[in-house]
PDB file of C-alpha atoms and ligand atoms in Angstrom:
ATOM      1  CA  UNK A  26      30.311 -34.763 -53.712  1.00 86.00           C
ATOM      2  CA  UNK A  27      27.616 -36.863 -54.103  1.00 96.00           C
ATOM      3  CA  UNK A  28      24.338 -36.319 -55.439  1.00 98.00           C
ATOM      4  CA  UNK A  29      21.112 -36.996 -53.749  1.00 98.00           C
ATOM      5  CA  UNK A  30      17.658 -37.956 -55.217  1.00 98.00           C
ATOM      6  CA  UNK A  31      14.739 -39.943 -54.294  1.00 98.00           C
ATOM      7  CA  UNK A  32      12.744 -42.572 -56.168  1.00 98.00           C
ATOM      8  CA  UNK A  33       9.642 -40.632 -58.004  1.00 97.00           C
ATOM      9  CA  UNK A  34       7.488 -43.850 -56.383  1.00 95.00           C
ATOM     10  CA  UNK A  35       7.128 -41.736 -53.667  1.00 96.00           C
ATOM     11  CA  UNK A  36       5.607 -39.327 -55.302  1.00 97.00           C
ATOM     12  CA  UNK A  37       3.263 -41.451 -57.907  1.00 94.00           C
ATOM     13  CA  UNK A  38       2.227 -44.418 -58.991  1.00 92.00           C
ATOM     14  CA  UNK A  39       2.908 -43.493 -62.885  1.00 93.00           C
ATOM     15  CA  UNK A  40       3.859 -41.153 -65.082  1.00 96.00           C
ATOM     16  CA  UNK A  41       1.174 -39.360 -66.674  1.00 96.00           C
ATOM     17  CA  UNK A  42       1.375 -35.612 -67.259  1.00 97.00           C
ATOM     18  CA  UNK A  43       0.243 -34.773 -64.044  1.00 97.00           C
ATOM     19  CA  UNK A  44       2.210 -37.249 -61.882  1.00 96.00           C
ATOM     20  CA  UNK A  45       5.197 -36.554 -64.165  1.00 98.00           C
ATOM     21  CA  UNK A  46       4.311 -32.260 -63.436  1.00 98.00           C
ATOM     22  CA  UNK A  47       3.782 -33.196 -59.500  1.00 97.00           C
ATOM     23  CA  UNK A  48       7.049 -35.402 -58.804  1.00 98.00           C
ATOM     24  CA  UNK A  49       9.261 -33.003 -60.290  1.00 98.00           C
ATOM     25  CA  UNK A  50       8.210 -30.458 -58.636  1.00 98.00           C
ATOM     26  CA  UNK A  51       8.363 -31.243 -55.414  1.00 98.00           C
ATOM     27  CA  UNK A  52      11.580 -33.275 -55.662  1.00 98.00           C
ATOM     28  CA  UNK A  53      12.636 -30.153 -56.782  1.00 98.00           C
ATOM     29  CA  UNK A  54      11.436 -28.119 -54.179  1.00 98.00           C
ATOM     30  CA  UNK A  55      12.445 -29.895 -51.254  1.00 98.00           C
ATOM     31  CA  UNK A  56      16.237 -29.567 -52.618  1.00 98.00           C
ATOM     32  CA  UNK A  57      17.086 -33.307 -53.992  1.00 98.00           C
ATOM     33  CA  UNK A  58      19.232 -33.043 -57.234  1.00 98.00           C
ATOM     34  CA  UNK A  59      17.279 -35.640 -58.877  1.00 98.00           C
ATOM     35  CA  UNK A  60      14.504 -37.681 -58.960  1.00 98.00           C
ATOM     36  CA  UNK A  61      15.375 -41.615 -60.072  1.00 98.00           C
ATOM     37  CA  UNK A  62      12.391 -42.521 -62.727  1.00 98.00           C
ATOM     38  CA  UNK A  63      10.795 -46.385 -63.061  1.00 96.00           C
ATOM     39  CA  UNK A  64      11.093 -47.140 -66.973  1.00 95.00           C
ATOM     40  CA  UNK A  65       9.736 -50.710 -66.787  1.00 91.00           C
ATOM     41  CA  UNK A  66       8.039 -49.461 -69.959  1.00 92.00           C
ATOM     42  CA  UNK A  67      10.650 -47.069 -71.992  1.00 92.00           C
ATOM     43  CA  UNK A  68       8.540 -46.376 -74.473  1.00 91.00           C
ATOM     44  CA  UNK A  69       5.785 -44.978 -72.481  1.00 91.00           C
ATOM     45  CA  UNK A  70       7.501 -41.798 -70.900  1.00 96.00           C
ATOM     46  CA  UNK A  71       7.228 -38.870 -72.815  1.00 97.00           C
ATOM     47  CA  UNK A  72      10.147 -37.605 -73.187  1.00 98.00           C
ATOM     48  CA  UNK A  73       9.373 -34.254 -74.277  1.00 98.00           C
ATOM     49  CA  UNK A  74       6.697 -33.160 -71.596  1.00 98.00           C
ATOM     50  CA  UNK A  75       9.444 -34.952 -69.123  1.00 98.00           C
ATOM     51  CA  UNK A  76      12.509 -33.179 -70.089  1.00 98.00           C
ATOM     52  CA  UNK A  77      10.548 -29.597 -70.268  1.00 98.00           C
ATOM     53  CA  UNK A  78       9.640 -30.249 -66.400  1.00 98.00           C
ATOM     54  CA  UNK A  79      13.021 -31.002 -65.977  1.00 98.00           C
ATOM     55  CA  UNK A  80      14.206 -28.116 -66.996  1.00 98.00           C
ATOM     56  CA  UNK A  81      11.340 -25.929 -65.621  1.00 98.00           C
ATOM     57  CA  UNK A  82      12.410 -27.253 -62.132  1.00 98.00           C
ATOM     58  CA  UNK A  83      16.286 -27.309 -62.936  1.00 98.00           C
ATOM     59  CA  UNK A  84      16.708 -30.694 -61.522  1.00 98.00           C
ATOM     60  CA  UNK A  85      18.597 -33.791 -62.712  1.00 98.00           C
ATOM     61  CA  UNK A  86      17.279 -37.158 -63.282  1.00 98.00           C
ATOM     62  CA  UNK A  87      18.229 -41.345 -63.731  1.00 98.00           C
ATOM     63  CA  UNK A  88      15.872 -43.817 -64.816  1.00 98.00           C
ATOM     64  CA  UNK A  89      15.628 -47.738 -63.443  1.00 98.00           C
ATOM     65  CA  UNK A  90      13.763 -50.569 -64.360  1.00 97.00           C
ATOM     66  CA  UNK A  91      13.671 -54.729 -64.068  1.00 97.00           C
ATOM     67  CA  UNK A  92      13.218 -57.068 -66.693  1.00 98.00           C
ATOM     68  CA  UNK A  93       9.975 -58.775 -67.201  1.00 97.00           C
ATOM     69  CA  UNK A  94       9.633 -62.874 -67.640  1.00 98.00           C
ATOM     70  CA  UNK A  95       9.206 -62.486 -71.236  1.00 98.00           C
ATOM     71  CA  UNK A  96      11.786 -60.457 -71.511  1.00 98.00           C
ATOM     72  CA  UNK A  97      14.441 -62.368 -69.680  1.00 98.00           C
ATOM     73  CA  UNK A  98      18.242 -61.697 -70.729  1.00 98.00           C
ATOM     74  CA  UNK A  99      19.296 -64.825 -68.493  1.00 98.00           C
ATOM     75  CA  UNK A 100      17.403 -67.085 -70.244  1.00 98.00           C
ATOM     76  CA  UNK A 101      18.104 -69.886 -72.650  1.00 98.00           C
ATOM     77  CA  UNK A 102      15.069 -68.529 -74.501  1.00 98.00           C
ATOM     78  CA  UNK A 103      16.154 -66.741 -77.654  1.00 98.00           C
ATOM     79  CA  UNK A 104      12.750 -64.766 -78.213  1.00 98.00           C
ATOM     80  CA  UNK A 105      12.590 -63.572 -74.527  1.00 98.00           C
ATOM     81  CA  UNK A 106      16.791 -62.695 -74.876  1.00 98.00           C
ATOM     82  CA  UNK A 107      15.514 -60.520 -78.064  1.00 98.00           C
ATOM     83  CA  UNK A 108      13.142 -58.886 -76.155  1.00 98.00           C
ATOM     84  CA  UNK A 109      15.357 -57.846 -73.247  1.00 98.00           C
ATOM     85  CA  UNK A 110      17.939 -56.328 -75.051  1.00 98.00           C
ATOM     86  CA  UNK A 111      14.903 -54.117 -76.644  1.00 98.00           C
ATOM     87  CA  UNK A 112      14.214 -53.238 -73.952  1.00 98.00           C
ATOM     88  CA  UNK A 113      17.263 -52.224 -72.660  1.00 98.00           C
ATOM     89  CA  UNK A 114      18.587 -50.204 -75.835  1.00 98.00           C
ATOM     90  CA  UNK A 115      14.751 -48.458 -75.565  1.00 98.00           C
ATOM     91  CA  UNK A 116      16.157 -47.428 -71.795  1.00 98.00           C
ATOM     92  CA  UNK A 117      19.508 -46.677 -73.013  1.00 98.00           C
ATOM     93  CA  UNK A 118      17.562 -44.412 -75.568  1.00 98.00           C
ATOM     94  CA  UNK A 119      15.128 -42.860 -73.506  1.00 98.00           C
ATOM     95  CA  UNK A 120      18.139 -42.176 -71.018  1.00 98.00           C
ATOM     96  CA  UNK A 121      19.830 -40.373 -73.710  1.00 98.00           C
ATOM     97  CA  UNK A 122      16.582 -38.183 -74.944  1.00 98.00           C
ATOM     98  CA  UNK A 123      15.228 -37.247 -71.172  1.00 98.00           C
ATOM     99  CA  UNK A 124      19.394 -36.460 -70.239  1.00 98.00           C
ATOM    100  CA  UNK A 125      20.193 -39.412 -67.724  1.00 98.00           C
ATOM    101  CA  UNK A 126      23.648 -40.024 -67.516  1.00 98.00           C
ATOM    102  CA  UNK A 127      22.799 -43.845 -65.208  1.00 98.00           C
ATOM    103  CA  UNK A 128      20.526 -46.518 -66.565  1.00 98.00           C
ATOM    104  CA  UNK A 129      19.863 -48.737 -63.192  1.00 98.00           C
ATOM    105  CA  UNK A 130      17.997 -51.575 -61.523  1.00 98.00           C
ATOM    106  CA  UNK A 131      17.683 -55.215 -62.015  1.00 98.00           C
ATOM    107  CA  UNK A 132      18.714 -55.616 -65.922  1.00 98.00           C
ATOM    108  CA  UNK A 133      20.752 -58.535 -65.461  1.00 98.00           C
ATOM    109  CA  UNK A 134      17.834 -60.802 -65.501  1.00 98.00           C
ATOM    110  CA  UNK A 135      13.990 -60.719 -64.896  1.00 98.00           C
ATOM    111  CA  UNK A 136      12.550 -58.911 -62.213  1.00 97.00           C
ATOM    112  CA  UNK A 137      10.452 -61.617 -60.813  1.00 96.00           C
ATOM    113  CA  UNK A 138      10.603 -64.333 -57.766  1.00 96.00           C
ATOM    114  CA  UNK A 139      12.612 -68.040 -59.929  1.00 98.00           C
ATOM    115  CA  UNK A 140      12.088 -71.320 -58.550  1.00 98.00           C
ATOM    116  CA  UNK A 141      15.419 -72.465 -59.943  1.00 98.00           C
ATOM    117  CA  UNK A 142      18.683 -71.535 -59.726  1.00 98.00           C
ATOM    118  CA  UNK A 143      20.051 -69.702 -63.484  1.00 98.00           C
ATOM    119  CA  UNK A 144      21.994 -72.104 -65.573  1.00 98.00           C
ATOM    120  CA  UNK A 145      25.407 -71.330 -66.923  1.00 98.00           C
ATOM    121  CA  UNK A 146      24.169 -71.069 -70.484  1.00 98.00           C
ATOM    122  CA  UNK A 147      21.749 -67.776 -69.393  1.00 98.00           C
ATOM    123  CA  UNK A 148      24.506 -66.023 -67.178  1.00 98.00           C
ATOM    124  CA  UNK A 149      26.486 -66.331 -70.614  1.00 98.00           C
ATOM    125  CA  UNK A 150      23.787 -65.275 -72.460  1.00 98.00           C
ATOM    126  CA  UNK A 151      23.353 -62.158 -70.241  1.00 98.00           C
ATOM    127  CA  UNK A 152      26.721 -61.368 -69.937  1.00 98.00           C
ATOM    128  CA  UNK A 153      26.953 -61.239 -73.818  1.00 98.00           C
ATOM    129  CA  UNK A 154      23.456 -59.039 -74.052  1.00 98.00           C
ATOM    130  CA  UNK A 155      25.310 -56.543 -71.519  1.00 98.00           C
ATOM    131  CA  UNK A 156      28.316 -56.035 -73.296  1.00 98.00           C
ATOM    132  CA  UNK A 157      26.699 -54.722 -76.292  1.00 98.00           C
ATOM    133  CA  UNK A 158      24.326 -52.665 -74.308  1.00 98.00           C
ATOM    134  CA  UNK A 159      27.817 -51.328 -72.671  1.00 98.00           C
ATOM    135  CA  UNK A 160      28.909 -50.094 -75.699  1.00 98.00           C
ATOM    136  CA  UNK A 161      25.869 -48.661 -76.479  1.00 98.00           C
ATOM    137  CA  UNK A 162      25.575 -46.727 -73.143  1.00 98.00           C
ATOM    138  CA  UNK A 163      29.063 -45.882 -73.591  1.00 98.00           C
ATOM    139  CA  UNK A 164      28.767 -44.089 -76.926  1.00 98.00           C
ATOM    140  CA  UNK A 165      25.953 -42.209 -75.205  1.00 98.00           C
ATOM    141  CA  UNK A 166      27.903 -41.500 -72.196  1.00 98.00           C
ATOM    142  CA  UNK A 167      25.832 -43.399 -70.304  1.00 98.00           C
ATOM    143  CA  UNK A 168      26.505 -45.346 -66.968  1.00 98.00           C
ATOM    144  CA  UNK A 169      24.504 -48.726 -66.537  1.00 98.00           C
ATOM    145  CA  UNK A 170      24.556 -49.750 -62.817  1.00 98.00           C
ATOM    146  CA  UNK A 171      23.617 -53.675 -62.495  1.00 98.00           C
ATOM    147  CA  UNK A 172      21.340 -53.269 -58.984  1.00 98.00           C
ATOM    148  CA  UNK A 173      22.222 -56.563 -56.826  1.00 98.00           C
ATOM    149  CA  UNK A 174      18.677 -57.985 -55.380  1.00 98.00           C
ATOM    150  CA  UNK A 175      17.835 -60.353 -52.720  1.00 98.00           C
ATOM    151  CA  UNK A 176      16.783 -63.766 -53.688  1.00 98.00           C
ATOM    152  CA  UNK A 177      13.458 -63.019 -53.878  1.00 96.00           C
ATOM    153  CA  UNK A 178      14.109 -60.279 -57.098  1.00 97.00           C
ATOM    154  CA  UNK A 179      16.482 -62.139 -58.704  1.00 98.00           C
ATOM    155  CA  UNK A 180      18.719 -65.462 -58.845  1.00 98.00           C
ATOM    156  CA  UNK A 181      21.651 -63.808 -60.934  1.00 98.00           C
ATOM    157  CA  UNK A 182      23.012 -61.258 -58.445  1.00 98.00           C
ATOM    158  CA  UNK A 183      22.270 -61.617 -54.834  1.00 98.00           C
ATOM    159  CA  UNK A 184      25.200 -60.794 -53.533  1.00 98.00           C
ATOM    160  CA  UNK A 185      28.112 -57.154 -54.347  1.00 98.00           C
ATOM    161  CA  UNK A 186      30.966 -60.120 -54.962  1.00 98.00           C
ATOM    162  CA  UNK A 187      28.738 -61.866 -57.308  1.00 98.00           C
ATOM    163  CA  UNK A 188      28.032 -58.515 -59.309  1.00 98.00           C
ATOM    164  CA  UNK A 189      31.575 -57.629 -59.277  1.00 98.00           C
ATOM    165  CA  UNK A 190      32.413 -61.130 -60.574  1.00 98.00           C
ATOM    166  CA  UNK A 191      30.058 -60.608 -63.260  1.00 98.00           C
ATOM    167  CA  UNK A 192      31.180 -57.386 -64.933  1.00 98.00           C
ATOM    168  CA  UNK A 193      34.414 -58.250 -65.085  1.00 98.00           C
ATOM    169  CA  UNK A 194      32.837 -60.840 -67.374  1.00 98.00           C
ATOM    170  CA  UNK A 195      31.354 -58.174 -68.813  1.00 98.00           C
ATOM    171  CA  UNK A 196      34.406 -56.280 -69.435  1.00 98.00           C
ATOM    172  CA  UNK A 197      32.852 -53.158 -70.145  1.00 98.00           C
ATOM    173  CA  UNK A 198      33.957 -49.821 -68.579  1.00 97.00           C
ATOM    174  CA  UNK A 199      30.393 -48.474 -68.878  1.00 98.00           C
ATOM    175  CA  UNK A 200      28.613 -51.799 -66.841  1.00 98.00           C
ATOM    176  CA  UNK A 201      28.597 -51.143 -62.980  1.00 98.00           C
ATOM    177  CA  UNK A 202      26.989 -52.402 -60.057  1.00 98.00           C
ATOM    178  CA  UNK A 203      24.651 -50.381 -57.753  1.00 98.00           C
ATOM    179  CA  UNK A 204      23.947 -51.810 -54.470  1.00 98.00           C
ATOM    180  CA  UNK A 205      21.005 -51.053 -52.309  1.00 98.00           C
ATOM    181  CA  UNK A 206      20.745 -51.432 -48.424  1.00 98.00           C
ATOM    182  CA  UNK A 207      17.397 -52.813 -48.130  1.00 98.00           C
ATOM    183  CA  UNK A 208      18.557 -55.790 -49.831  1.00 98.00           C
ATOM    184  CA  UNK A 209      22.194 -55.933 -48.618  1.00 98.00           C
ATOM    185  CA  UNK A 210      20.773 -56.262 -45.100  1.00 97.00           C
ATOM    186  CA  UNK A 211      19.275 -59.404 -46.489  1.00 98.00           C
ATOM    187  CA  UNK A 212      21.983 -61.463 -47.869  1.00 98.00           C
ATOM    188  CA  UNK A 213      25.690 -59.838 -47.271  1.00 98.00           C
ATOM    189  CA  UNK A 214      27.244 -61.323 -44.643  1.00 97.00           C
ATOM    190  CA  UNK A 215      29.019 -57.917 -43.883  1.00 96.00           C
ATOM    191  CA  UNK A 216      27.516 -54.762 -45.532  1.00 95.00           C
ATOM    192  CA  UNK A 217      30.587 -52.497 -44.438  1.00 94.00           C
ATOM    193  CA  UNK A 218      32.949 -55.205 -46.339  1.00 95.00           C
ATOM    194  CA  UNK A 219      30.138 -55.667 -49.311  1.00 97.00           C
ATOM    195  CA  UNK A 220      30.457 -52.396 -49.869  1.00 96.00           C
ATOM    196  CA  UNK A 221      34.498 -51.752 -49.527  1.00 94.00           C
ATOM    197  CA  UNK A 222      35.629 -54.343 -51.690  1.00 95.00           C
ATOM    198  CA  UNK A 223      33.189 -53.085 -54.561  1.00 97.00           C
ATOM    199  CA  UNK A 224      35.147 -50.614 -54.557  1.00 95.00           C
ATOM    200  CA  UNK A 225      35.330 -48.507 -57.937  1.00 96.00           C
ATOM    201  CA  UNK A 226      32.505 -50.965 -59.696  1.00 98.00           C
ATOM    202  CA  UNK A 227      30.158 -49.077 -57.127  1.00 98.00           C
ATOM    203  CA  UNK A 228      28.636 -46.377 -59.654  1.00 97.00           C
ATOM    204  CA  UNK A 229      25.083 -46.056 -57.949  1.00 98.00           C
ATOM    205  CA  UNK A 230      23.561 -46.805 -54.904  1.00 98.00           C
ATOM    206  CA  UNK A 231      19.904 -46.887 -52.949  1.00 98.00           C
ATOM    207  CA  UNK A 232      19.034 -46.006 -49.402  1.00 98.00           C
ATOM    208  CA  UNK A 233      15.942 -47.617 -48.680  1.00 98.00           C
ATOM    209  CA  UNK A 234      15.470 -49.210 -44.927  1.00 98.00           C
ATOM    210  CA  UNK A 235      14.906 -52.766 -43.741  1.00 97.00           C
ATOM    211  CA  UNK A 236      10.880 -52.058 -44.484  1.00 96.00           C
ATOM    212  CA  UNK A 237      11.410 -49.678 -46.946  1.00 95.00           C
ATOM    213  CA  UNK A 238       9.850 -47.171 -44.931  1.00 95.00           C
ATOM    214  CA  UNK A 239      10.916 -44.044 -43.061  1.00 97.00           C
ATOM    215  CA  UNK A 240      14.743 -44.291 -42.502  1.00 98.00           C
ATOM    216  CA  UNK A 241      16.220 -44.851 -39.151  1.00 97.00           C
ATOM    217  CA  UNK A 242      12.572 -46.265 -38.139  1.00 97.00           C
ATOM    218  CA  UNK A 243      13.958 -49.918 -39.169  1.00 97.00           C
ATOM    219  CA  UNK A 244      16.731 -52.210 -38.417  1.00 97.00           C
ATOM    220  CA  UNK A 245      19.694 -51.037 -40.865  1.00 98.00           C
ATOM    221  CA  UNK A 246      23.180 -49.635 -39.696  1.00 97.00           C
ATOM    222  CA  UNK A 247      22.951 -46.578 -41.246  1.00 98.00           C
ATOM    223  CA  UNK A 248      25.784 -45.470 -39.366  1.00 97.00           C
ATOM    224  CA  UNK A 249      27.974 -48.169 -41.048  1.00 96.00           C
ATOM    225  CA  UNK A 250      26.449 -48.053 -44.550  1.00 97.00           C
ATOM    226  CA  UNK A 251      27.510 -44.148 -45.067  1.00 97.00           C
ATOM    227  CA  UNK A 252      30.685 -44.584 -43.224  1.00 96.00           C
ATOM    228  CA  UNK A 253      31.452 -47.315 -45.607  1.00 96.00           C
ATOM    229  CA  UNK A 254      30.882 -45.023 -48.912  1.00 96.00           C
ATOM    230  CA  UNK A 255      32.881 -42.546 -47.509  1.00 94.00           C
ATOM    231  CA  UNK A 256      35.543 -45.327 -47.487  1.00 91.00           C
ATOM    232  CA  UNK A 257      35.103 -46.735 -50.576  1.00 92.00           C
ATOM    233  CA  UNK A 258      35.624 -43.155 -51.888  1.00 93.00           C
ATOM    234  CA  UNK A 259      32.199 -42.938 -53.631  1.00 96.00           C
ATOM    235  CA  UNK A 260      31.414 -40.320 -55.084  1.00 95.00           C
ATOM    236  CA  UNK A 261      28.256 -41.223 -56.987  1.00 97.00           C
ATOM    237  CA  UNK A 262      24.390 -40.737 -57.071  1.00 98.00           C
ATOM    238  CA  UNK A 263      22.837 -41.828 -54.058  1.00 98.00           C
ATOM    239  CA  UNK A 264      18.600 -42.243 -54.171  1.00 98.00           C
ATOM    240  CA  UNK A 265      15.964 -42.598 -51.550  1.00 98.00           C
ATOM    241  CA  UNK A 266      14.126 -45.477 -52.203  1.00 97.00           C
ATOM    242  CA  UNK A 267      10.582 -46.635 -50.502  1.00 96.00           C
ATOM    243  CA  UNK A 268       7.476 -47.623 -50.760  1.00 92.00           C
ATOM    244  CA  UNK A 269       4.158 -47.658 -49.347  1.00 91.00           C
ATOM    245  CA  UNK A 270       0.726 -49.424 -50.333  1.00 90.00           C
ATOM    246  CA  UNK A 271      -0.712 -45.323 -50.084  1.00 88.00           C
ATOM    247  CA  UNK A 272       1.064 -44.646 -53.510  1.00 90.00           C
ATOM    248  CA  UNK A 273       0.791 -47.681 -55.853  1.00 83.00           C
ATOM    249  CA  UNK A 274       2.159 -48.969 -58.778  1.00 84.00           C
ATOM    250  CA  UNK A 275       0.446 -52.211 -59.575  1.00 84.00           C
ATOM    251  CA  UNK A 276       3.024 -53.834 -61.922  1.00 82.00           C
ATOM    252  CA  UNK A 277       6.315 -52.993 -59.080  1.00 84.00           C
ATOM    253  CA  UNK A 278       3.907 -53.783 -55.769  1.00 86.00           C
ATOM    254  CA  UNK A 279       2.939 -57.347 -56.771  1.00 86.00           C
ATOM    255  CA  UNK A 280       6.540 -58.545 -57.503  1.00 88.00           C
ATOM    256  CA  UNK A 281       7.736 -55.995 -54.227  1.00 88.00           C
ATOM    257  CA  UNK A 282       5.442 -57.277 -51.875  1.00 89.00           C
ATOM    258  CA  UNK A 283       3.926 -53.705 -50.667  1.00 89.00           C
ATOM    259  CA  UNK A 284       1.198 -54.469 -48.797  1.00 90.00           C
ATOM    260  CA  UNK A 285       1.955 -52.190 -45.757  1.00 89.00           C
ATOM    261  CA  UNK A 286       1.135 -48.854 -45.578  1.00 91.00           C
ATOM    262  CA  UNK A 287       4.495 -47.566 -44.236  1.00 91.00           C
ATOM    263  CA  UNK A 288       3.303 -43.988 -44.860  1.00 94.00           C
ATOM    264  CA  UNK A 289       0.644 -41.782 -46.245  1.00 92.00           C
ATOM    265  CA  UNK A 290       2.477 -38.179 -46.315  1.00 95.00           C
ATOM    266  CA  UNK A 291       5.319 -38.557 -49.164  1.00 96.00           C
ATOM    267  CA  UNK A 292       6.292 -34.834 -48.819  1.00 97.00           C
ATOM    268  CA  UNK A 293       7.102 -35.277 -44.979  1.00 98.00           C
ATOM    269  CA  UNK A 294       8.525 -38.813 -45.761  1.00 98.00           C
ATOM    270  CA  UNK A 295      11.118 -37.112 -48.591  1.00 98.00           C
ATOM    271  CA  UNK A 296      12.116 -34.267 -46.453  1.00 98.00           C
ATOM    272  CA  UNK A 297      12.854 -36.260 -43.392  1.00 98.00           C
ATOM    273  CA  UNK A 298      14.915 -38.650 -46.054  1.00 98.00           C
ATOM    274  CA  UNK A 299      16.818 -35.669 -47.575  1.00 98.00           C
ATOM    275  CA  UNK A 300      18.256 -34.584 -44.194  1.00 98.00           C
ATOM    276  CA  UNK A 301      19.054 -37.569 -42.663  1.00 98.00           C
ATOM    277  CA  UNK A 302      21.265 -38.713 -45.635  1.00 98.00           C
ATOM    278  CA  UNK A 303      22.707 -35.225 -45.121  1.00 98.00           C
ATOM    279  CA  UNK A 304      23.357 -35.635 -41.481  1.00 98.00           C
ATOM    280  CA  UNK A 305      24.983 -39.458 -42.154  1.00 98.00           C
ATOM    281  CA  UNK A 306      27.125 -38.369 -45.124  1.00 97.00           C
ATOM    282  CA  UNK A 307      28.560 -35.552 -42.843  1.00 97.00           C
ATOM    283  CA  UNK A 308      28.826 -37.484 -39.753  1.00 97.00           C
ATOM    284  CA  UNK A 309      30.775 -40.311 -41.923  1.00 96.00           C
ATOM    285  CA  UNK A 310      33.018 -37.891 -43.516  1.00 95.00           C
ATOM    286  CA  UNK A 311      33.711 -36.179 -39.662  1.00 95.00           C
ATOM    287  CA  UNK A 312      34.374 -39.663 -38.322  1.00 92.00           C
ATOM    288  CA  UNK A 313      36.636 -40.213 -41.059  1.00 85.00           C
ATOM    289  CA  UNK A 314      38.760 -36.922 -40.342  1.00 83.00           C
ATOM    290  CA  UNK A 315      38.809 -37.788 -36.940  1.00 83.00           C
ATOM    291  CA  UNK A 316      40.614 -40.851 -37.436  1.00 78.00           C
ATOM    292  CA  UNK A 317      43.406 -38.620 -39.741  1.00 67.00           C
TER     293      UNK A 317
HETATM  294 MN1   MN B  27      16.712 -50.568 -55.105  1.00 86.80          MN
END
């Protein structure tokens, strides 16, 4: 069955002791069985304080970031490569120490709007950075999930073929791809068929809607999108992700583009989340006995 958490951006902007205290709580206490962490900076979660909410709230947790420019593992750059595989062995780490089995988000390349398409040289330089972080994450048990972007985040994986393409480059049994409906609705030509032929390289996924605001408020086919994990058999985490300009994080809304205020009540927004994922997994999974 698949697990269900939400994006602590809904909660806070960072992760001080109290924001850290306040989103686990009430992720917790609204029933999700994780919250999803931004690690854009590994090194500055504690992990300690972290894990002891954790615990104290008996809920589960994943962790996703982006790359920054300088820090860009499809590069040709070798100080910037250096400094993205840091960073991603600090994320691998921190996953390890705070007890995150899925290290996820845009870790392919930077995290940023390019003005060029990427060059063969940096998709070989990233694919070669990602193998050894595979076998990193896979000593640690770890899962990372390569999160496919619109054009906008990224020019390495825009599209679920494209990511699939790429980790078979990658060859590692630990490198994924995690797909996200906000930006599916952007550039697959079919999200139901995006979605099928990933197949078993789907190992995380996001819910967020066309706005990334309330879901069923925009224009996504929710309908479709859950019917479609139930037939690509996945099993996975699936998170809650949105965002409003009434809970900011300064470093994720300039490269996101939140400018709206979407919504001001995160508690309301998170509850109504919780059970309509609930209602679409079970109405997929009916519609898919009814067909038996
Ligand atoms: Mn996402």
């Amino acid at each position: 069955m698949n697990k269900l958490g939400i994006h602590a951006l809904v909660w806070a902007g960072g992760w001080s002791h109290d924001e850290c205290a306040l989103a686990i709580e009430q992720t917790a206490k609204i029933g999700y069985d994780y919250i999803e962490i931004p690690a854009l900076d590994p090194n500055s979660i504690d992990v300690d304080f972290t894990r002891k909410q954790l615990e104290k709230a008996n809920l589960g947790v994943t962790l996703s970031l982006g790359l920054a420019p300088e820090a860009d593992i499809s590069s040709e750059d070798p100080d910037k490569i250096a400094r993205g595989e840091a960073t991603l062995q600090d994320a691998v780490a921190l996953a390890r120490d705070v007890g995150s089995a899925h290290v996820c988000g845009i870790l392919h390349s930077a995290f940023t709007k390019y003005y060029h398409p990427p060059t063969q040289k940096g998709i070989e330089n990233a694919v070669e950075v990602l193998r050894r972080i595979g076998e990193q994450a896979q000593k640690n048990g770890i899962t990372i999930g390569l999160e496919v972007v619109n054009r906008y985040e990224s020019n390495v994986l825009n599209t679920a073929a494209q990511a699939v393409a790429f980790c078979k480059q990658i060859d590692s049994p630990n490198v994924k791809v995690h797909l996200d409906t906000y930006h599916m609705n952007i550039e697959e030509n079919d999200v139901m068929s995006a979605m099928i032929e990933t197949g078993d390289y789907l190992n995380y996924f996001h819910v967020g809607e066309s706005h990334r605001g309330y879901l069923g408020t925009g224009s996504i086919n929710f309908d479709n999108v859950f019917r479609s994990l139930v037939y690509a058999g996945y099993t996975g985490p699936i998170t809650f992700e949105s965002f409003s300009s009434a809970v900011v994080n300064q470093e994720l809304a300039s490269i996101l583009g939140i400018w709206r205020n979407l919504w001001s009540d995160g508690y309301d927004l998170a509850v109504h989340a919780k059970s309509f994922m609930e209602a679409q997994l079970k109405s997929a999974r009916e519609s898919i006995l009814a067909r038996a």
